Amino acid sequence: QKEVEQNSGPLSVPEGAIASLNCTYSDRGSQSFFWYRQYSGKSPELIMSIYSNGDKEDGRFTAQLNKASQYVSLLIRDSQPSDSATYLCAVNDAAAGNKLTFGGGTRVLVKP
Amino acid sequence: DGGITQSPKYLFRKEGQNVTLSCEQNLNHDAMYWYRQDPGQGLRLIYYSQIVNDFQKGDIAEGYSVSREKKESFPLTVTSAQKNPTAFYLCASTGGLFQPQHFGDGTRLSIL
């Protein structure tokens, strides 16, 4: 069974600070990694994709991937109250390219 | 606009009843997926289909059935054999290998 692990939180951060979310995965052959944001009662929306080791930045979001350590992280800079949500890490199944395994999610609370 | 449409938004099931959740996409995506999400949990894969007339069981297929007769449509039936069907059901699709999945708005199923 492929596993993706996240700290469930809540991760409480003051407005304007950096939120740092972590995710570890068990499938060493995984090649695609995604972060989704899910507001309460809503469906997940994609915020970042990353495929290569290193950092990828998109606006206030930075994804970091380290395949050797089987670790992917998400940084949210200048956190806003609207960033309060659950963030889901998803990793592809190396044996079935598009099939994803999701972590349980990290709940983030940004306090004004 | 292109997207994934799930219906209905809310559904109630009586004891011993089968119910069908609809998922339609106009993104021309080959692969489609059904997930179940319980409160405070991540997404668990029920069934997926990589191509028309073919589908595979996910991690929690017992008590569910699907069909894929058209590229655009991937309905999920929750059978009476599923004893704990109360959950948020999400349909997703993806357009290519290692591409992210995109989600519909979900169907919330409850027992009457």
Short mmCIF file of C-alpha atoms in Angstrom, two decimals:
data_model
loop_
_atom_site.label_atom_id
_atom_site.label_comp_id
_atom_site.label_asym_id
_atom_site.label_seq_id
_atom_site.Cartn_x
_atom_site.Cartn_y
_atom_site.Cartn_z
CA GLN A 1 0.00 0.00 0.00
CA LYS A 2 1.47 3.31 -1.10
CA GLU A 3 1.48 5.90 1.68
CA VAL A 4 1.53 9.69 1.81
CA GLU A 5 1.89 11.23 5.26
CA GLN A 6 1.04 14.75 6.40
CA ASN A 7 0.75 16.36 9.80
CA SER A 8 -2.98 16.91 10.33
CA GLY A 9 -2.51 20.20 12.18
CA PRO A 10 -4.01 22.62 12.73
CA LEU A 11 -1.05 24.74 11.75
CA SER A 12 -1.72 28.16 13.18
CA VAL A 13 0.18 31.08 11.64
CA PRO A 14 -0.21 34.84 12.10
CA GLU A 15 -1.24 36.90 9.11
CA GLY A 16 1.78 37.87 7.03
CA ALA A 17 3.95 34.99 8.26
CA ILE A 18 5.21 31.96 6.33
CA ALA A 19 3.29 28.69 6.59
CA SER A 20 5.41 25.58 6.05
CA LEU A 21 3.71 22.28 5.22
CA ASN A 22 5.43 18.93 4.89
CA CYS A 23 4.62 15.66 3.15
CA THR A 24 6.51 12.36 2.97
CA TYR A 25 5.75 9.50 0.61
CA SER A 26 6.66 5.83 0.41
CA ASP A 27 6.74 5.12 -3.36
CA ARG A 28 10.35 5.75 -4.41
CA GLY A 29 9.40 5.63 -8.09
CA SER A 30 6.85 8.47 -7.93
CA GLN A 31 7.39 11.15 -10.54
CA SER A 32 4.65 13.73 -10.09
CA PHE A 33 3.67 15.62 -6.97
CA PHE A 34 0.77 17.94 -6.36
CA TRP A 35 -0.57 20.28 -3.70
CA TYR A 36 -4.29 20.91 -3.52
CA ARG A 37 -6.17 23.41 -1.37
CA GLN A 38 -9.56 22.41 -0.03
CA TYR A 39 -11.89 24.84 1.70
CA SER A 40 -14.40 23.38 4.13
CA GLY A 41 -17.26 21.71 2.27
CA LYS A 42 -15.68 22.29 -1.15
CA SER A 43 -13.75 20.17 -3.60
CA PRO A 44 -9.93 20.27 -3.86
CA GLU A 45 -8.34 22.80 -6.22
CA LEU A 46 -4.85 22.42 -7.63
CA ILE A 47 -2.36 25.03 -6.46
CA MET A 48 1.04 23.52 -7.34
CA SER A 49 2.57 20.75 -9.43
CA ILE A 50 6.22 19.73 -9.16
CA TYR A 51 8.15 17.04 -11.01
CA SER A 52 11.87 17.77 -10.48
CA ASN A 53 14.05 18.11 -7.41
CA GLY A 54 14.37 21.64 -6.13
CA ASP A 55 12.06 24.58 -5.70
CA LYS A 56 9.18 25.79 -7.83
CA GLU A 57 7.62 29.17 -7.13
CA ASP A 58 4.19 30.45 -8.16
CA GLY A 59 3.15 33.73 -6.59
CA ARG A 60 3.13 33.34 -2.80
CA PHE A 61 3.48 29.56 -3.05
CA THR A 62 6.74 27.60 -3.26
CA ALA A 63 6.85 23.82 -3.61
CA GLN A 64 10.04 21.98 -2.71
CA LEU A 65 10.86 18.42 -3.78
CA ASN A 66 13.58 16.09 -2.55
CA LYS A 67 13.19 12.67 -4.17
CA ALA A 68 16.17 11.16 -2.34
CA SER A 69 14.51 11.91 0.99
CA GLN A 70 11.01 11.23 -0.42
CA TYR A 71 9.85 14.57 0.84
CA VAL A 72 7.80 17.37 -0.67
CA SER A 73 6.89 20.63 1.05
CA LEU A 74 4.79 23.72 0.45
CA LEU A 75 5.59 27.21 1.68
CA ILE A 76 2.95 29.92 1.76
CA ARG A 77 4.51 33.36 2.09
CA ASP A 78 2.66 36.43 3.41
CA SER A 79 -0.14 34.19 4.68
CA GLN A 80 -3.63 35.67 4.44
CA PRO A 81 -6.83 34.69 6.26
CA SER A 82 -8.12 33.46 2.88
CA ASP A 83 -5.33 30.83 2.96
CA SER A 84 -7.10 29.12 5.88
CA ALA A 85 -7.97 25.72 4.43
CA THR A 86 -6.85 22.11 4.34
CA TYR A 87 -3.88 21.41 2.08
CA LEU A 88 -3.68 17.98 0.48
CA CYS A 89 -0.46 16.45 -0.81
CA ALA A 90 -0.88 13.97 -3.70
CA VAL A 91 1.74 11.69 -5.24
CA ASN A 92 1.44 9.55 -8.34
CA ASP A 93 1.63 5.75 -8.25
CA ALA A 94 4.75 4.81 -10.22
CA ALA A 95 3.12 1.58 -11.41
CA ALA A 96 -0.03 3.32 -12.69
CA GLY A 97 1.06 6.75 -13.95
CA ASN A 98 -2.00 8.89 -13.37
CA LYS A 99 -3.28 7.21 -10.22
CA LEU A 100 -2.72 9.45 -7.19
CA THR A 101 -2.37 8.69 -3.50
CA PHE A 102 -3.49 11.52 -1.23
CA GLY A 103 -2.28 12.41 2.21
CA GLY A 104 -4.78 13.11 4.96
CA GLY A 105 -4.24 16.86 4.66
CA THR A 106 -2.90 19.62 6.88
CA ARG A 107 -5.36 22.17 8.22
CA VAL A 108 -3.97 25.70 8.17
CA LEU A 109 -5.43 28.55 10.21
CA VAL A 110 -4.22 32.07 9.46
CA LYS A 111 -5.03 34.43 12.29
CA PRO A 112 -5.47 38.18 11.59
CA ASP B 1 -16.61 26.56 -20.09
CA GLY B 2 -14.75 23.26 -19.82
CA GLY B 3 -15.09 21.39 -16.61
CA ILE B 4 -16.40 18.48 -14.59
CA THR B 5 -20.04 18.41 -13.55
CA GLN B 6 -21.25 16.26 -10.71
CA SER B 7 -24.91 15.80 -9.84
CA PRO B 8 -26.79 15.90 -7.67
CA LYS B 9 -25.08 18.10 -5.10
CA TYR B 10 -26.90 16.36 -2.24
CA LEU B 11 -28.34 12.84 -2.24
CA PHE B 12 -30.19 10.80 0.35
CA ARG B 13 -30.28 7.01 0.31
CA LYS B 14 -32.88 4.81 1.91
CA GLU B 15 -32.04 1.45 3.43
CA GLY B 16 -31.55 -1.23 0.76
CA GLN B 17 -31.53 1.28 -2.08
CA ASN B 18 -28.99 1.70 -4.86
CA VAL B 19 -28.20 5.27 -5.87
CA THR B 20 -26.25 6.61 -8.83
CA LEU B 21 -24.00 9.67 -8.81
CA SER B 22 -23.40 11.39 -12.11
CA CYS B 23 -20.06 12.71 -13.39
CA GLU B 24 -19.71 14.37 -16.78
CA GLN B 25 -16.67 16.12 -18.23
CA ASN B 26 -16.20 18.17 -21.41
CA LEU B 27 -12.42 18.43 -21.14
CA ASN B 28 -11.79 15.54 -23.57
CA HIS B 29 -9.90 13.73 -20.81
CA ASP B 30 -9.30 10.01 -21.13
CA ALA B 31 -8.87 9.18 -17.44
CA MET B 32 -11.56 9.62 -14.80
CA TYR B 33 -11.65 8.82 -11.09
CA TRP B 34 -14.04 8.47 -8.16
CA TYR B 35 -12.98 9.27 -4.60
CA ARG B 36 -14.65 9.12 -1.24
CA GLN B 37 -13.84 11.63 1.50
CA ASP B 38 -14.95 11.17 5.10
CA PRO B 39 -14.94 14.12 7.52
CA GLY B 40 -11.42 15.22 8.44
CA GLN B 41 -9.87 12.61 6.17
CA GLY B 42 -8.03 12.55 2.87
CA LEU B 43 -9.33 11.14 -0.41
CA ARG B 44 -9.63 7.41 -0.97
CA LEU B 45 -9.87 5.99 -4.48
CA ILE B 46 -12.98 3.95 -5.28
CA TYR B 47 -12.68 3.25 -9.03
CA TYR B 48 -10.81 4.70 -11.97
CA SER B 49 -10.98 4.44 -15.73
CA GLN B 50 -8.12 5.15 -18.13
CA ILE B 51 -10.17 4.63 -21.29
CA VAL B 52 -13.72 4.02 -22.48
CA ASN B 53 -15.14 0.57 -21.68
CA ASP B 54 -12.38 -0.15 -19.16
CA PHE B 55 -12.11 0.53 -15.43
CA GLN B 56 -10.19 -0.70 -12.41
CA LYS B 57 -10.92 -1.05 -8.72
CA GLY B 58 -9.30 1.40 -6.37
CA ASP B 59 -8.58 0.92 -2.70
CA ILE B 60 -12.19 0.82 -1.45
CA ALA B 61 -14.30 -0.59 -4.33
CA GLU B 62 -16.50 -2.93 -2.27
CA GLY B 63 -20.14 -1.85 -2.37
CA TYR B 64 -19.66 0.38 -5.42
CA SER B 65 -19.95 -0.11 -9.17
CA VAL B 66 -19.13 2.03 -12.22
CA SER B 67 -19.48 2.07 -15.99
CA ARG B 68 -17.61 3.93 -18.71
CA GLU B 69 -19.65 3.72 -21.90
CA LYS B 70 -18.77 7.21 -23.09
CA LYS B 71 -15.58 9.23 -22.76
CA GLU B 72 -17.48 12.09 -21.15
CA SER B 73 -19.33 10.11 -18.51
CA PHE B 74 -18.30 8.00 -15.51
CA PRO B 75 -21.30 7.32 -13.23
CA LEU B 76 -20.86 5.74 -9.80
CA THR B 77 -23.50 3.50 -8.23
CA VAL B 78 -23.50 3.13 -4.47
CA THR B 79 -25.15 -0.23 -3.87
CA SER B 80 -27.05 -1.48 -0.84
CA ALA B 81 -23.97 -3.59 -0.05
CA GLN B 82 -22.16 -0.38 0.99
CA LYS B 83 -23.22 -0.26 4.63
CA ASN B 84 -21.65 3.08 5.47
CA PRO B 85 -22.22 5.28 2.41
CA THR B 86 -22.38 8.66 4.16
CA ALA B 87 -19.50 10.68 2.70
CA PHE B 88 -18.47 13.36 0.23
CA TYR B 89 -17.95 11.83 -3.23
CA LEU B 90 -15.57 13.48 -5.67
CA CYS B 91 -15.09 12.84 -9.36
CA ALA B 92 -11.87 13.84 -11.11
CA SER B 93 -10.31 13.63 -14.54
CA THR B 94 -6.88 14.09 -16.05
CA GLY B 95 -5.67 14.82 -19.53
CA GLY B 96 -2.36 12.98 -19.77
CA LEU B 97 0.34 10.97 -18.09
CA PHE B 98 1.63 12.66 -14.92
CA GLN B 99 -0.82 15.54 -15.36
CA PRO B 100 -2.76 16.75 -12.32
CA GLN B 101 -6.30 15.66 -11.65
CA HIS B 102 -9.07 18.24 -11.66
CA PHE B 103 -12.18 17.81 -9.57
CA GLY B 104 -15.89 18.37 -9.84
CA ASP B 105 -17.80 20.09 -7.04
CA GLY B 106 -18.72 16.81 -5.35
CA THR B 107 -21.86 15.01 -4.19
CA ARG B 108 -22.70 14.73 -0.52
CA LEU B 109 -24.48 11.44 0.22
CA SER B 110 -26.39 10.77 3.42
CA ILE B 111 -28.57 7.96 4.74
CA LEU B 112 -32.23 8.69 5.40
#
